[in-house]
Coordinates of C-alpha atoms in Angstrom, one line a residue:
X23 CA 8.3 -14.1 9.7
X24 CA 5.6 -12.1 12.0
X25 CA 5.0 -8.9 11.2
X26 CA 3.7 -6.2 13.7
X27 CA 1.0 -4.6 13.0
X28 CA -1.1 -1.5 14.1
X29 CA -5.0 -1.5 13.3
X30 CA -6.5 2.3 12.4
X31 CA -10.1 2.9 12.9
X32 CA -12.2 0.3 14.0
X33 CA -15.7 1.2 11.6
X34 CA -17.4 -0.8 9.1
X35 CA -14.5 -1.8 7.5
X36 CA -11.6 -1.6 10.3
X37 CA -13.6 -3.8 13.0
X38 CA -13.3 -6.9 10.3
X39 CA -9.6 -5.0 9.3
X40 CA -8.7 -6.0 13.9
X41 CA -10.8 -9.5 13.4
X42 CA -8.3 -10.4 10.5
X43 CA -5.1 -9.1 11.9
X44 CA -6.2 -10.9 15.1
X45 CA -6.7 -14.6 13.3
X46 CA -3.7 -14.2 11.0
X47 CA -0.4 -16.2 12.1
X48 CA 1.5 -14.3 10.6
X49 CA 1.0 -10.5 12.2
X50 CA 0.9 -9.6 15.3
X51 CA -1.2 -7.0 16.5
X52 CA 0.6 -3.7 18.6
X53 CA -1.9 -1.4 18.7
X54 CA -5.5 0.1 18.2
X55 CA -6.0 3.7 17.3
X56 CA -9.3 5.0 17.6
X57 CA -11.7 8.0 17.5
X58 CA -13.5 9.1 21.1
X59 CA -15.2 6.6 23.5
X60 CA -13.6 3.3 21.8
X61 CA -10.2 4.2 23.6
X62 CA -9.8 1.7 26.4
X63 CA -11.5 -1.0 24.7
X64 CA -9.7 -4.3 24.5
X65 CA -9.5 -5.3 20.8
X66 CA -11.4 -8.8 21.1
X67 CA -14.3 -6.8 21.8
X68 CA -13.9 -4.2 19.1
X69 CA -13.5 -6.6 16.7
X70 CA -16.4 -8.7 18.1
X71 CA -14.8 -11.2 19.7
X72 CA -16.0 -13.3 22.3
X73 CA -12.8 -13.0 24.1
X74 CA -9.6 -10.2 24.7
X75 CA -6.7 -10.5 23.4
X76 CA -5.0 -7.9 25.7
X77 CA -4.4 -4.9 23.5
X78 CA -6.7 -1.7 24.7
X79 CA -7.4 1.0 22.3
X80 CA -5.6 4.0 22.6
X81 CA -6.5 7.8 21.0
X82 CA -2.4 8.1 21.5
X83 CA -0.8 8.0 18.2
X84 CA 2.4 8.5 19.9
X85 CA 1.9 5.0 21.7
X86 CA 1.3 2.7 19.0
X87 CA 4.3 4.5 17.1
X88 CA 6.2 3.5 20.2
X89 CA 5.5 0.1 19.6
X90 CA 7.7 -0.2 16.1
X91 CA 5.3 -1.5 13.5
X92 CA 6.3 -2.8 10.6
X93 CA 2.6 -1.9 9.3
X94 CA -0.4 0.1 10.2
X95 CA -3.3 -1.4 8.3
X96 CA -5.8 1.6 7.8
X97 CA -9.0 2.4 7.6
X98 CA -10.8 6.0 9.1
X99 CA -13.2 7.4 7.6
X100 CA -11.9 9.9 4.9
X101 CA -14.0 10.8 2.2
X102 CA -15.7 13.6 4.8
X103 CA -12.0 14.5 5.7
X104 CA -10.0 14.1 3.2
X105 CA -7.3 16.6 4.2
X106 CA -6.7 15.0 7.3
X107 CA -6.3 11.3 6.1
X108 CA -3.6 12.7 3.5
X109 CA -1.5 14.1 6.8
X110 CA -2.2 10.6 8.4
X111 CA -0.9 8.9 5.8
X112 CA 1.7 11.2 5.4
X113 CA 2.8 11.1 9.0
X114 CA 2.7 7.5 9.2
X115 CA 5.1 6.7 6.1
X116 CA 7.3 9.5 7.2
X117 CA 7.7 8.1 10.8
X118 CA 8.9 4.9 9.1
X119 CA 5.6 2.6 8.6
X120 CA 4.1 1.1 6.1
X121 CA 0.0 1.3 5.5
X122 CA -2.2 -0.6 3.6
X123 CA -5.6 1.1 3.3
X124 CA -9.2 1.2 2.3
X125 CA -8.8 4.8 1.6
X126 CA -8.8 7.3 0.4
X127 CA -9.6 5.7 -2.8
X128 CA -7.2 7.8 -5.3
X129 CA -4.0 6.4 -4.0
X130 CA -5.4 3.1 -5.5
X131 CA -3.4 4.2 -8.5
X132 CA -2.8 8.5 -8.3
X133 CA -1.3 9.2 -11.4
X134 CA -3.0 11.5 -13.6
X135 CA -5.8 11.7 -11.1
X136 CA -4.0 13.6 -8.1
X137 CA -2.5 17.0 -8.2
X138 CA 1.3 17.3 -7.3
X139 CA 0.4 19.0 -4.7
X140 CA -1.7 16.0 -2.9
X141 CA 0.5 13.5 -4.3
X142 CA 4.4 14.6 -3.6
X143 CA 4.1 15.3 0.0
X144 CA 3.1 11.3 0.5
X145 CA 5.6 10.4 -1.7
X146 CA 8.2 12.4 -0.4
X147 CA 7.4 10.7 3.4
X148 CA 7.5 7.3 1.5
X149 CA 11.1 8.1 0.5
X150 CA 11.7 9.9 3.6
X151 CA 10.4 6.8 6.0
X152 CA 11.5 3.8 3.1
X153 CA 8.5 3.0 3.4
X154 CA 5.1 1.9 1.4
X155 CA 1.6 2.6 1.2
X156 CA -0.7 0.5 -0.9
X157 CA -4.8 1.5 -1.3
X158 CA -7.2 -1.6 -2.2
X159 CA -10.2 -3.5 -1.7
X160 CA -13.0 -4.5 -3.3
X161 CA -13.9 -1.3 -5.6
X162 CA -11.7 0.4 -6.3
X163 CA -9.7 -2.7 -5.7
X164 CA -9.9 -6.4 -6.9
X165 CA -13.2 -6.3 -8.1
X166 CA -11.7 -3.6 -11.0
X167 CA -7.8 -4.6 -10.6
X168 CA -7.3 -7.8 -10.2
X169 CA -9.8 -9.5 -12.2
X170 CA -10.5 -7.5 -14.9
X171 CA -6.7 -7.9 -16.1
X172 CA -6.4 -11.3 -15.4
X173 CA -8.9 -11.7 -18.2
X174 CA -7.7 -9.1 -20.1
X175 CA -4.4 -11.3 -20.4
X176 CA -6.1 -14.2 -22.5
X177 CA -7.3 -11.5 -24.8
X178 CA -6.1 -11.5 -28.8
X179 CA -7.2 -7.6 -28.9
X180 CA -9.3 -5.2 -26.3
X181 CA -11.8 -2.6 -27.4
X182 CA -13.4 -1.8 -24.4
X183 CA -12.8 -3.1 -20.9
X184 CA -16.0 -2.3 -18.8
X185 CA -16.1 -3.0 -14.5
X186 CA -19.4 -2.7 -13.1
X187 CA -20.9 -2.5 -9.5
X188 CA -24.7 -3.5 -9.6
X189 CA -25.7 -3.5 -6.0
X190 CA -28.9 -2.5 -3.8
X191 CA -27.2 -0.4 -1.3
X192 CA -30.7 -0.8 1.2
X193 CA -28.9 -2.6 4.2
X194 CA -25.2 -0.3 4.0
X195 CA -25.5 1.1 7.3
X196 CA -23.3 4.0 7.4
X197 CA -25.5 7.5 7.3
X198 CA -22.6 9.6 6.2
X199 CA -22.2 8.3 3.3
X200 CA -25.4 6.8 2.0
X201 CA -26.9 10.6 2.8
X202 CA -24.1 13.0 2.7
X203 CA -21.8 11.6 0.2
X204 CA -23.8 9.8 -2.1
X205 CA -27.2 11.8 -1.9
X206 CA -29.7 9.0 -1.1
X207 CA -32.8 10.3 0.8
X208 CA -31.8 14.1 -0.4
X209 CA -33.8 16.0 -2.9
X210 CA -32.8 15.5 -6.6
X211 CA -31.8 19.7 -6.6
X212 CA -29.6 19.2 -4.4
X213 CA -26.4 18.0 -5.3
X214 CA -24.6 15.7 -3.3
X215 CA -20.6 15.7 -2.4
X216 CA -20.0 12.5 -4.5
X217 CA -21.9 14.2 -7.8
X218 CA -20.3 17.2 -7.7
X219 CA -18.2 18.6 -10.7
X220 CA -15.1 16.1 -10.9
X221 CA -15.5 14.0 -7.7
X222 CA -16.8 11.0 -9.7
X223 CA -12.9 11.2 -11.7
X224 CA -10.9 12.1 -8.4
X225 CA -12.9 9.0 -6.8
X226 CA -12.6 6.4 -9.7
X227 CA -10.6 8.2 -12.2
X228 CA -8.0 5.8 -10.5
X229 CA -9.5 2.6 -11.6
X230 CA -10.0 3.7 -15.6
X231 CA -6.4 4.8 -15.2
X232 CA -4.8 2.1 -13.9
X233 CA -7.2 -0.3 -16.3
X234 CA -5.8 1.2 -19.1
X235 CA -2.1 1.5 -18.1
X236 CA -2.4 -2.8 -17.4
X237 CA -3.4 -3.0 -21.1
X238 CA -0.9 -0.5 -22.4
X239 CA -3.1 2.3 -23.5
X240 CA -2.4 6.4 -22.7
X241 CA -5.8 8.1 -22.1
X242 CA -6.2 11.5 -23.6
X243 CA -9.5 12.4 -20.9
X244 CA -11.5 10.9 -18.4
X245 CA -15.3 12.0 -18.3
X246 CA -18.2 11.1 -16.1
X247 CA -21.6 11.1 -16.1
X248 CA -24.5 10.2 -13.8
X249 CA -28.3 10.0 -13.4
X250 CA -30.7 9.9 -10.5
X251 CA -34.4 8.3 -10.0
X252 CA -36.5 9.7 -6.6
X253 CA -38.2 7.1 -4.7
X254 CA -41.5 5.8 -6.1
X255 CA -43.2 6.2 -2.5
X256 CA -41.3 6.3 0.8
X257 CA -40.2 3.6 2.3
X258 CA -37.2 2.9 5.0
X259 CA -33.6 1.1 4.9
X260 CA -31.1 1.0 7.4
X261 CA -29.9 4.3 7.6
X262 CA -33.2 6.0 8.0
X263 CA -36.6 6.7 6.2
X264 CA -36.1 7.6 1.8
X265 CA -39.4 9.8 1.0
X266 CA -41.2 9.8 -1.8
X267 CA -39.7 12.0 -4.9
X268 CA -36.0 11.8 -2.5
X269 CA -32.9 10.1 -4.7
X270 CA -33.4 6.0 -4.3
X271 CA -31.1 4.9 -7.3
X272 CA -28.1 6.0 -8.7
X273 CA -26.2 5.3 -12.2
X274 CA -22.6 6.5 -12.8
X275 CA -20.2 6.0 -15.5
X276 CA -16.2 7.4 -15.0
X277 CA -15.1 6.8 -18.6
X278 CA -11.0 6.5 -19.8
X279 CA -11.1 8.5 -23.3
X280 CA -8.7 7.7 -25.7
X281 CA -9.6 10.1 -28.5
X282 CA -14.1 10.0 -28.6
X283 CA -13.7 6.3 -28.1
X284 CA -14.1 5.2 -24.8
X285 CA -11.5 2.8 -23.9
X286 CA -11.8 1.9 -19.7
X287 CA -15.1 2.5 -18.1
X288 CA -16.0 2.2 -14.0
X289 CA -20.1 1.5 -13.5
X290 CA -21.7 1.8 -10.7
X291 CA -25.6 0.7 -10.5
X292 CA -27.2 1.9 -7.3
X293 CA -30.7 0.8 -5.9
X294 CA -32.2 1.3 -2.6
X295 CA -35.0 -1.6 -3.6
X296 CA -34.3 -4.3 -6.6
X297 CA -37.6 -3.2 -8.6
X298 CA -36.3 0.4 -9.0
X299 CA -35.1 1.6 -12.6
X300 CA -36.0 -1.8 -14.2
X301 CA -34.2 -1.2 -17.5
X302 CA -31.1 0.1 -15.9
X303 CA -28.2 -3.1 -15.8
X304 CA -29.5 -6.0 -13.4
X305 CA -27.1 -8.0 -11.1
X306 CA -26.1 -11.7 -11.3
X307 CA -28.2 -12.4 -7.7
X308 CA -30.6 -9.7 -6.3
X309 CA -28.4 -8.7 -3.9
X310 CA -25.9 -7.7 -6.5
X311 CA -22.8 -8.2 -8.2
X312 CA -19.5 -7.2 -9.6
X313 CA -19.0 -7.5 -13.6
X314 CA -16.9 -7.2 -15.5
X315 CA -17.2 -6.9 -19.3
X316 CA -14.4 -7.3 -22.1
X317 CA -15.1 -6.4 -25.6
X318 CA -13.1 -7.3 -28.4
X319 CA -11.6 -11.1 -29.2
X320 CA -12.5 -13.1 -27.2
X321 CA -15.3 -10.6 -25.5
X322 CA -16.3 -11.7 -21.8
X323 CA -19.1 -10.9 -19.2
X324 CA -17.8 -11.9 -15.5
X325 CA -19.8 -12.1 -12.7
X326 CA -18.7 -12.0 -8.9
X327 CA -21.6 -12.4 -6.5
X328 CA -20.2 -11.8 -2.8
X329 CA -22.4 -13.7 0.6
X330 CA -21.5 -14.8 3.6
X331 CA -22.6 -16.8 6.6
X332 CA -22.8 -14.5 9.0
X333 CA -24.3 -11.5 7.1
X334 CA -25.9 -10.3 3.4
X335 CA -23.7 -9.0 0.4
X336 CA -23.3 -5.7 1.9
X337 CA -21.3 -7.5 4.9
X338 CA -19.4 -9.5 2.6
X339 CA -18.5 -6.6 0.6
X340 CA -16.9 -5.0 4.0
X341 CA -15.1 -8.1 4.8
X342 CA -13.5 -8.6 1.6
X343 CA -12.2 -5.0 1.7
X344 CA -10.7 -5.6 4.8
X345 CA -9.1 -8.8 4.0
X346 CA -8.0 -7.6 0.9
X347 CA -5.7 -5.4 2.7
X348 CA -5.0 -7.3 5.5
X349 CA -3.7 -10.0 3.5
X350 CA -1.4 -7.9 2.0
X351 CA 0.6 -6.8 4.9
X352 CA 3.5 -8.9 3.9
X353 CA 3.7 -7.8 0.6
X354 CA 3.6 -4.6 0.9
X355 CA 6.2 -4.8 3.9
X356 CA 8.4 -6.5 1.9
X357 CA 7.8 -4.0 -1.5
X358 CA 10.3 -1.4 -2.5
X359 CA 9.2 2.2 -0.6
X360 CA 6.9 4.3 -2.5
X361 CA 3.3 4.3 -3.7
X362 CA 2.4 0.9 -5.0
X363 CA -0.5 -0.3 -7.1
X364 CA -1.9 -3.7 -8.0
X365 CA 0.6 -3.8 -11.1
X366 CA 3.3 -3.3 -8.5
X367 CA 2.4 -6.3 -6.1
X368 CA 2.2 -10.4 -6.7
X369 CA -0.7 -12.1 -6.2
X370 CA -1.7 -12.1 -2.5
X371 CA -3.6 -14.8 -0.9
X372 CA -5.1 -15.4 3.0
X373 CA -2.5 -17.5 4.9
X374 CA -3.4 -21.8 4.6
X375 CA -4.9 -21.7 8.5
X376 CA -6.4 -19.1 11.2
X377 CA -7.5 -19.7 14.6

């Protein structure tokens, strides 16, 4: 079966999102919704192709409606805009479509972490459209979904299941978010939109949740807590110049509570330059890496270091978010309507050949 399919947003992650629909057998790409100048644009080029493929961009969402996908595969900005990605999604599952997404990062598994009013309107279009939205990719995603509790299921007893991002962010070339999300480059006094009071929990309260609904446990709280180092001297990454004394690394913990014992726990490590906070948790490579930590019989330490050929860990990262979604088109085509999670969904693999 071929399955149509509408790409959305063509950024960091939705330009490899076009590249995968495009080499994929099994979907066939209707449509291109973009921001501004990008309309137009034939999608070879926007997904840096060395060739067209004959479907232009388009800033007409009535257009690529018209073309009856079975899927529209996600992936605009939202954490600067969150309001209006909720009434995209909403729009889209009530017009009859199904999404797989990047973001926003919540849906990954909403329960507990959403209000009712953020989370019944989409579910009410799912119903409305029979259709299904899934949120992944790499974290939140597989990195803290899927392997976390495919170890956890060779496990005797759990008393802690730990996932961990330990990555120097240096090369991550998106300003809005390295700056005005996430704070790096600002003063330490001023607080940044990712650090302030229960962002952290509405971001990643998702993974802890869904962590400890795989293993059967109900959380009573989820906490957070964070710390930031300034920059040593100033030096420059891709998005820009990091003064001296301005934030350069970043450690946050989103902690699933089950009484004062913490139970599920999401761990981000965050360096601008790999010889920053020295005694803070080092990475597999020097890039980074993905771990992820079981304690209790047997206890494990996992490791998931990410390359490619064609670019650093930071482009690998963005490709496996893409693909992670991409590849899941069928599935989540096929799923009953609603909001799925990874404990909703089988195992989902990249097709045996591409072109």
């Amino acid at each position: 079966m071929t399955y149509r399919v509408v790409q959305w947003g063509t950024g960091n992650v939705g330009h490899h999102a076009l590249a995968g629909i495009i080499a994929n057998p099994d979907l066939e790409l209707t449509g291109v919704w973009v921001s501004g100048a990008k309309a137009g644009t034939d999608a070879g080029t926007l997904a840096g192709l060395d060739r067209p493929v004959g479907v232009a961009a388009t800033n007409d969402v009535d257009a690529v409606l018209a073309e009856r996908p079975d899927c529209v595969v996600y992936c605009s900005m939202t954490d600067n805009r969150l309001p209006e990605a909720i009434e995209d999604l909403r729009m889209l599952l009530a017009a009859g479509v199904n999404v797989v997404a990047c973001a926003p990062v919540f849906f990954q598994y909403p329960y507990g972490v959403l209000p009712d009013e953020l989370l019944k309107p989409v579910q009410e279009a799912a119903a409305q459209g029979n259709s299904s939205l899934w949120v992944n990719g790499i974290d939140p995603g597989f990195a803290n979904d899927l392997l976390p509790l495919a170890l956890a299921g060779t496990c005797l007893r759990i008393d802690q299941l730990r996932c961990m991002e330990i990555v120097d962010y240096a090369s991550y070339d998106n300003r809005a978010v390295m700056a005005d999300i996430m704070g790096f480059g600002k003063p330490l006094d001023e607080t940044p939109m990712l650090l302030q009071p229960g962002v952290l929990s509405l971001a990643w309260g998702s993974v802890v949740r869904q962590l400890a609904a795989g293993i059967g446990v109900t959380l009573d709280a989820v906490t957070e807590t964070y710390e930031r180092v300034p920059a040593p001297e100033s030096f420059d990454i891709a998005t820009g110049h990091i003064a001296e004394g301005a934030a350069a690394a970043l450690r946050f913990e989103v902690r699933g509570m089950v009484g004062d014992r913490v139970v599920t726990v999401l761990e981000h490590v965050t360096r601008l330059r790999p010889d920053l906070c020295p005694d803070w948790p080092q990475p597999a490579h020097p890039e980074g890496s993905y771990r992820v930590e079981i304690t209790g019989d047997p206890c494990y330490a996992m490791d998931l270091v990410t390359s490619s050929p064609r670019g650093d860990h930071n482009y690998a990262t963005l490709l496996a978010t893409a693909m992670r979604i991409v590849n899941a088109v069928p599935a989540v085509v096929s799923a009953p309507p609603g909001i799925l999670t990874a404990l909703d969904l089988p195992l989902i693999t990249a097709p045996a050949t591409r072109s």
